[in-house]
Amino acid sequence: MSLEIITQYLNSLHSYHFTTEQYLEVLIVVFTNAFILPLIIFCIRNKLPHGVIIGFGTFLTSTLYHTCETLRIKIFDMDAGKYHRLDNVFIILSVQQLFYFLCFPVPPNQFAWRENWVDSVTSNNSIIAAIGLEKEDDYEEGNNNVIKKENRLIRQQLERKRQLLYRESVYYEYLQWSALLFTLLCQEKAPWVEFYTFLPIIVPSLIVLLRRIFLLEKEICPSFKRSHLILGVIFLIIGFICFWKGLDDDNDYLRIWHGCWHVFGGLAFYSFFKSKKEIIVLGEEKKVK
């Protein structure tokens, strides 16, 4: 029985007749979608598993959607319409993650902000150097008291910052899961209505942006590399122009304009993620690679 099913499936594949233009269109879509891979590698290097999964999901669903649409086939018994809905979900999640990453000082569950982080940091000699004192065994008692007092102050500062960063990582995780639920509800209600496409982008992004501006403690506010931000904006503007040009399917030969949207959109996201500076805490830093 199983052999018969496999035979029928193989025969159905041979029944398709694709043109050269269709093959080229699929090739362009797959190639241009690959421009999100640098961002996925960035997330892997910086231990951002949620970013890796969302990035790969965006790449996969977009590729499958355009392939099914162009060749008019089903993959995994799902047509272009179903993959289009999944593609919309992952695009929304990608934009949400961009705002979360830029507005929060740390992502969720980072090993650098674990409970014993203060002890591991204060054991480092760089903390002593941070206050301009050297670590010597032959200090007089008075100098030793100064060191103890300064070390106690440093530990208090580190503990406060650790608590703030840990709090932010928890908030980050609550928000991203809540936004996922909100996104699924909106897309299930009306996936082709623009209002329910933009609503799950605007609401969570506005929440984190306003919180970043008005509520976040200044000492842990993220800072950015201006050159990468400007480059990201330029790429995004070019990408939007390509997206708008690609909306006219009849005049978008081989979906080249839409493919350019994939290219410049991927480059824009990568530049924005790279723009965030490392967090420095008294000689200890959490680098963005």
CSV table of C-alpha atoms in Angstrom, one decimal:
chain,number,residue,atom,x,y,z
A,1,MET,CA,0.0,0.0,0.0
A,2,SER,CA,2.8,2.5,0.9
A,3,LEU,CA,4.6,1.6,-2.3
A,4,GLU,CA,1.5,2.5,-4.3
A,5,ILE,CA,1.2,5.9,-2.6
A,6,ILE,CA,4.8,6.7,-3.3
A,7,THR,CA,4.3,5.6,-7.0
A,8,GLN,CA,1.2,7.9,-7.3
A,9,TYR,CA,3.2,10.8,-5.8
A,10,LEU,CA,6.1,10.4,-8.2
A,11,ASN,CA,3.7,10.1,-11.1
A,12,SER,CA,2.0,13.3,-10.0
A,13,LEU,CA,5.3,15.1,-10.0
A,14,HIS,CA,6.0,14.1,-13.6
A,15,SER,CA,2.6,15.4,-14.6
A,16,TYR,CA,3.7,19.0,-13.9
A,17,HIS,CA,5.2,21.0,-16.8
A,18,PHE,CA,7.0,24.1,-15.7
A,19,THR,CA,8.4,26.8,-17.9
A,20,THR,CA,11.9,28.2,-17.8
A,21,GLU,CA,10.6,31.4,-16.4
A,22,GLN,CA,8.9,29.6,-13.6
A,23,TYR,CA,12.1,27.9,-12.6
A,24,LEU,CA,14.0,31.2,-12.8
A,25,GLU,CA,11.4,32.9,-10.6
A,26,VAL,CA,11.7,30.3,-7.9
A,27,LEU,CA,15.5,30.5,-8.1
A,28,ILE,CA,15.4,34.2,-7.7
A,29,VAL,CA,13.1,34.0,-4.7
A,30,VAL,CA,15.2,31.3,-3.0
A,31,PHE,CA,18.4,33.2,-3.6
A,32,THR,CA,17.1,36.6,-2.4
A,33,ASN,CA,15.6,35.0,0.7
A,34,ALA,CA,19.1,33.8,1.6
A,35,PHE,CA,20.0,37.4,2.5
A,36,ILE,CA,18.4,36.8,5.9
A,37,LEU,CA,21.1,34.2,6.6
A,38,PRO,CA,23.6,36.8,7.9
A,39,LEU,CA,21.0,37.9,10.5
A,40,ILE,CA,20.5,34.2,11.5
A,41,ILE,CA,24.2,33.7,11.9
A,42,PHE,CA,24.3,36.9,14.1
A,43,CYS,CA,21.6,35.5,16.3
A,44,ILE,CA,23.5,32.2,16.6
A,45,ARG,CA,26.7,34.0,17.6
A,46,ASN,CA,24.9,36.1,20.2
A,47,LYS,CA,22.9,33.2,21.7
A,48,LEU,CA,19.5,34.4,20.6
A,49,PRO,CA,17.6,31.2,19.9
A,50,HIS,CA,14.3,33.0,19.4
A,51,GLY,CA,15.9,35.1,16.7
A,52,VAL,CA,17.3,32.1,15.0
A,53,ILE,CA,14.0,30.3,14.9
A,54,ILE,CA,12.0,33.4,13.8
A,55,GLY,CA,14.6,34.2,11.1
A,56,PHE,CA,14.7,30.6,9.8
A,57,GLY,CA,10.9,30.4,9.9
A,58,THR,CA,10.7,33.6,7.8
A,59,PHE,CA,13.2,32.2,5.3
A,60,LEU,CA,11.4,28.8,5.1
A,61,THR,CA,7.8,30.0,4.8
A,62,SER,CA,8.6,32.8,2.3
A,63,THR,CA,10.5,30.3,0.1
A,64,LEU,CA,7.7,27.7,0.3
A,65,TYR,CA,5.0,30.3,-0.3
A,66,HIS,CA,6.6,31.7,-3.4
A,67,THR,CA,7.5,28.3,-4.7
A,68,CYS,CA,3.9,27.0,-4.4
A,69,GLU,CA,2.5,30.2,-5.8
A,70,THR,CA,4.8,30.2,-8.9
A,71,LEU,CA,4.7,26.5,-9.7
A,72,ARG,CA,1.0,26.1,-8.6
A,73,ILE,CA,1.8,23.1,-6.5
A,74,LYS,CA,1.4,21.8,-3.0
A,75,ILE,CA,4.2,21.1,-0.6
A,76,PHE,CA,3.5,18.9,2.4
A,77,ASP,CA,-0.1,19.0,1.2
A,78,MET,CA,-0.3,22.7,1.8
A,79,ASP,CA,-0.9,25.3,-1.0
A,80,ALA,CA,0.4,28.8,-1.5
A,81,GLY,CA,-2.5,30.3,0.6
A,82,LYS,CA,-1.6,28.5,3.7
A,83,TYR,CA,2.1,29.2,3.4
A,84,HIS,CA,1.2,32.9,2.7
A,85,ARG,CA,-0.5,33.0,6.1
A,86,LEU,CA,2.5,31.5,7.8
A,87,ASP,CA,4.8,33.9,6.0
A,88,ASN,CA,2.7,36.8,7.3
A,89,VAL,CA,3.0,35.5,10.9
A,90,PHE,CA,6.8,35.2,10.7
A,91,ILE,CA,7.2,38.6,9.1
A,92,ILE,CA,5.2,40.2,11.9
A,93,LEU,CA,7.2,38.3,14.5
A,94,SER,CA,10.4,39.5,12.8
A,95,VAL,CA,9.4,43.2,13.0
A,96,GLN,CA,8.4,42.7,16.6
A,97,GLN,CA,11.8,41.1,17.4
A,98,LEU,CA,13.6,44.1,15.8
A,99,PHE,CA,11.9,46.5,18.1
A,100,TYR,CA,12.4,44.3,21.2
A,101,PHE,CA,16.1,43.9,20.5
A,102,LEU,CA,16.7,47.6,20.0
A,103,CYS,CA,14.5,48.8,22.9
A,104,PHE,CA,15.5,46.3,25.6
A,105,PRO,CA,19.0,46.3,27.1
A,106,VAL,CA,19.2,42.5,27.0
A,107,PRO,CA,17.3,39.6,25.4
A,108,PRO,CA,15.7,36.9,27.6
A,109,ASN,CA,17.6,34.1,29.4
A,110,GLN,CA,21.1,35.4,28.7
A,111,PHE,CA,23.8,33.5,30.6
A,112,ALA,CA,25.6,36.7,31.4
A,113,TRP,CA,22.8,37.9,33.7
A,114,ARG,CA,22.4,34.7,35.8
A,115,GLU,CA,22.0,34.8,39.5
A,116,ASN,CA,25.7,34.3,40.4
A,117,TRP,CA,26.8,36.9,37.8
A,118,VAL,CA,28.0,39.4,40.4
A,119,ASP,CA,30.3,36.9,42.2
A,120,SER,CA,31.9,35.9,38.9
A,121,VAL,CA,32.4,39.5,37.9
A,122,THR,CA,33.7,40.9,41.2
A,123,SER,CA,36.3,38.1,41.3
A,124,ASN,CA,37.9,39.6,38.2
A,125,ASN,CA,40.9,41.9,38.7
A,126,SER,CA,39.4,44.3,36.1
A,127,ILE,CA,37.0,45.5,38.8
A,128,ILE,CA,39.9,46.6,41.0
A,129,ALA,CA,41.4,48.4,38.0
A,130,ALA,CA,38.1,50.0,37.2
A,131,ILE,CA,38.4,52.2,40.4
A,132,GLY,CA,42.0,53.0,39.8
A,133,LEU,CA,43.5,50.7,42.5
A,134,GLU,CA,46.0,47.9,42.2
A,135,LYS,CA,45.7,44.6,43.9
A,136,GLU,CA,48.8,44.2,46.2
A,137,ASP,CA,49.3,42.1,49.3
A,138,ASP,CA,51.4,44.6,51.2
A,139,TYR,CA,48.8,47.4,51.5
A,140,GLU,CA,48.6,49.1,54.8
A,141,GLU,CA,45.5,48.6,56.9
A,142,GLY,CA,44.1,52.0,55.9
A,143,ASN,CA,44.4,51.3,52.2
A,144,ASN,CA,42.9,47.9,52.7
A,145,ASN,CA,39.9,49.5,54.3
A,146,VAL,CA,39.6,51.8,51.3
A,147,ILE,CA,39.7,48.8,49.0
A,148,LYS,CA,37.0,47.0,51.0
A,149,LYS,CA,34.8,50.0,51.0
A,150,GLU,CA,35.2,50.6,47.3
A,151,ASN,CA,34.7,46.9,46.6
A,152,ARG,CA,31.5,46.9,48.7
A,153,LEU,CA,30.2,49.9,46.7
A,154,ILE,CA,31.1,48.2,43.4
A,155,ARG,CA,29.3,45.1,44.4
A,156,GLN,CA,26.2,47.1,45.3
A,157,GLN,CA,26.3,48.9,41.9
A,158,LEU,CA,26.8,45.5,40.1
A,159,GLU,CA,24.0,43.9,42.1
A,160,ARG,CA,21.6,46.7,41.2
A,161,LYS,CA,22.5,46.5,37.5
A,162,ARG,CA,22.2,42.7,37.5
A,163,GLN,CA,18.8,43.0,39.0
A,164,LEU,CA,17.7,45.5,36.4
A,165,LEU,CA,19.1,43.5,33.6
A,166,TYR,CA,17.5,40.3,34.9
A,167,ARG,CA,14.2,42.1,35.2
A,168,GLU,CA,14.4,43.3,31.7
A,169,SER,CA,15.2,39.9,30.3
A,170,VAL,CA,12.0,38.6,32.1
A,171,TYR,CA,9.9,41.4,30.7
A,172,TYR,CA,11.3,40.7,27.2
A,173,GLU,CA,10.2,37.1,27.4
A,174,TYR,CA,6.7,37.9,28.7
A,175,LEU,CA,6.3,40.5,26.0
A,176,GLN,CA,7.5,38.3,23.1
A,177,TRP,CA,5.2,35.4,24.1
A,178,SER,CA,2.2,37.8,24.6
A,179,ALA,CA,2.9,39.3,21.2
A,180,LEU,CA,3.0,35.9,19.6
A,181,LEU,CA,-0.5,35.1,21.0
A,182,PHE,CA,-1.8,38.5,19.9
A,183,THR,CA,-0.4,37.9,16.4
A,184,LEU,CA,-2.0,34.5,16.0
A,185,LEU,CA,-5.4,35.8,17.1
A,186,CYS,CA,-5.2,38.7,14.6
A,187,GLN,CA,-4.1,36.5,11.8
A,188,GLU,CA,-6.7,33.9,12.5
A,189,LYS,CA,-9.4,36.5,12.6
A,190,ALA,CA,-8.6,38.2,9.3
A,191,PRO,CA,-5.3,37.3,7.6
A,192,TRP,CA,-5.9,39.3,4.5
A,193,VAL,CA,-7.2,42.5,6.2
A,194,GLU,CA,-4.4,45.0,6.4
A,195,PHE,CA,-5.6,46.4,9.8
A,196,TYR,CA,-5.1,43.0,11.4
A,197,THR,CA,-1.7,42.7,9.8
A,198,PHE,CA,-0.4,46.0,11.1
A,199,LEU,CA,-2.1,45.9,14.5
A,200,PRO,CA,0.1,43.1,16.0
A,201,ILE,CA,3.2,45.1,14.7
A,202,ILE,CA,2.2,48.5,15.9
A,203,VAL,CA,0.8,47.7,19.4
A,204,PRO,CA,3.8,45.7,20.8
A,205,SER,CA,6.3,47.9,19.1
A,206,LEU,CA,4.7,51.1,20.5
A,207,ILE,CA,4.6,49.6,24.0
A,208,VAL,CA,8.4,48.8,24.0
A,209,LEU,CA,9.3,52.1,22.3
A,210,LEU,CA,7.3,54.3,24.8
A,211,ARG,CA,8.7,52.2,27.7
A,212,ARG,CA,12.2,52.7,26.4
A,213,ILE,CA,11.7,56.5,26.1
A,214,PHE,CA,9.8,57.2,29.3
A,215,LEU,CA,10.2,54.3,31.8
A,216,LEU,CA,13.6,52.6,31.3
A,217,GLU,CA,16.3,53.5,33.8
A,218,LYS,CA,18.9,55.6,32.1
A,219,GLU,CA,21.9,53.5,33.3
A,220,ILE,CA,20.7,50.5,31.3
A,221,CYS,CA,19.3,52.2,28.3
A,222,PRO,CA,20.8,50.7,25.1
A,223,SER,CA,23.0,52.8,22.9
A,224,PHE,CA,23.7,52.5,19.2
A,225,LYS,CA,26.3,52.9,16.4
A,226,ARG,CA,25.0,55.7,14.3
A,227,SER,CA,26.6,54.5,11.1
A,228,HIS,CA,24.8,51.1,11.2
A,229,LEU,CA,21.5,52.8,12.0
A,230,ILE,CA,21.8,55.1,9.0
A,231,LEU,CA,22.8,52.2,6.8
A,232,GLY,CA,19.8,50.3,8.0
A,233,VAL,CA,17.4,53.2,7.3
A,234,ILE,CA,18.9,53.5,3.7
A,235,PHE,CA,18.5,49.8,3.1
A,236,LEU,CA,14.9,49.8,4.4
A,237,ILE,CA,13.9,52.8,2.2
A,238,ILE,CA,15.3,51.1,-0.9
A,239,GLY,CA,13.5,47.9,0.2
A,240,PHE,CA,10.2,49.6,0.6
A,241,ILE,CA,10.5,51.1,-2.9
A,242,CYS,CA,11.2,47.7,-4.3
A,243,PHE,CA,8.3,46.2,-2.4
A,244,TRP,CA,6.0,48.9,-3.8
A,245,LYS,CA,7.2,48.3,-7.3
A,246,GLY,CA,6.7,44.5,-6.8
A,247,LEU,CA,3.1,44.9,-5.9
A,248,ASP,CA,2.3,45.2,-9.7
A,249,ASP,CA,2.7,41.4,-10.4
A,250,ASP,CA,2.0,41.9,-14.2
A,251,ASN,CA,5.0,44.2,-14.6
A,252,ASP,CA,7.3,42.5,-12.2
A,253,TYR,CA,9.1,40.2,-14.5
A,254,LEU,CA,10.4,37.1,-12.7
A,255,ARG,CA,9.5,38.8,-9.4
A,256,ILE,CA,12.7,40.7,-9.6
A,257,TRP,CA,11.4,43.8,-7.7
A,258,HIS,CA,10.0,41.6,-5.0
A,259,GLY,CA,13.3,39.7,-4.8
A,260,CYS,CA,15.1,43.0,-4.3
A,261,TRP,CA,12.7,43.7,-1.4
A,262,HIS,CA,14.0,40.4,0.2
A,263,VAL,CA,17.6,41.5,-0.4
A,264,PHE,CA,17.4,45.0,1.0
A,265,GLY,CA,14.9,44.0,3.8
A,266,GLY,CA,17.4,41.4,5.0
A,267,LEU,CA,20.3,43.8,4.8
A,268,ALA,CA,18.3,46.5,6.7
A,269,PHE,CA,17.5,44.1,9.6
A,270,TYR,CA,21.1,42.9,9.8
A,271,SER,CA,22.3,46.5,10.0
A,272,PHE,CA,19.8,47.4,12.7
A,273,PHE,CA,20.8,44.4,14.8
A,274,LYS,CA,24.4,45.2,14.4
A,275,SER,CA,23.9,48.8,15.4
A,276,LYS,CA,23.3,48.0,19.1
A,277,LYS,CA,26.5,48.6,21.2
A,278,GLU,CA,27.8,46.2,23.8
A,279,ILE,CA,26.7,46.6,27.4
A,280,ILE,CA,29.7,47.6,29.6
A,281,VAL,CA,29.5,47.2,33.4
A,282,LEU,CA,32.7,48.3,35.2
A,283,GLY,CA,35.1,46.6,32.9
A,284,GLU,CA,32.9,43.6,32.1
A,285,GLU,CA,31.0,43.7,28.8
A,286,LYS,CA,28.4,41.7,27.0
A,287,LYS,CA,29.5,42.0,23.4
A,288,VAL,CA,27.4,42.1,20.3
A,289,LYS,CA,29.4,40.1,17.7
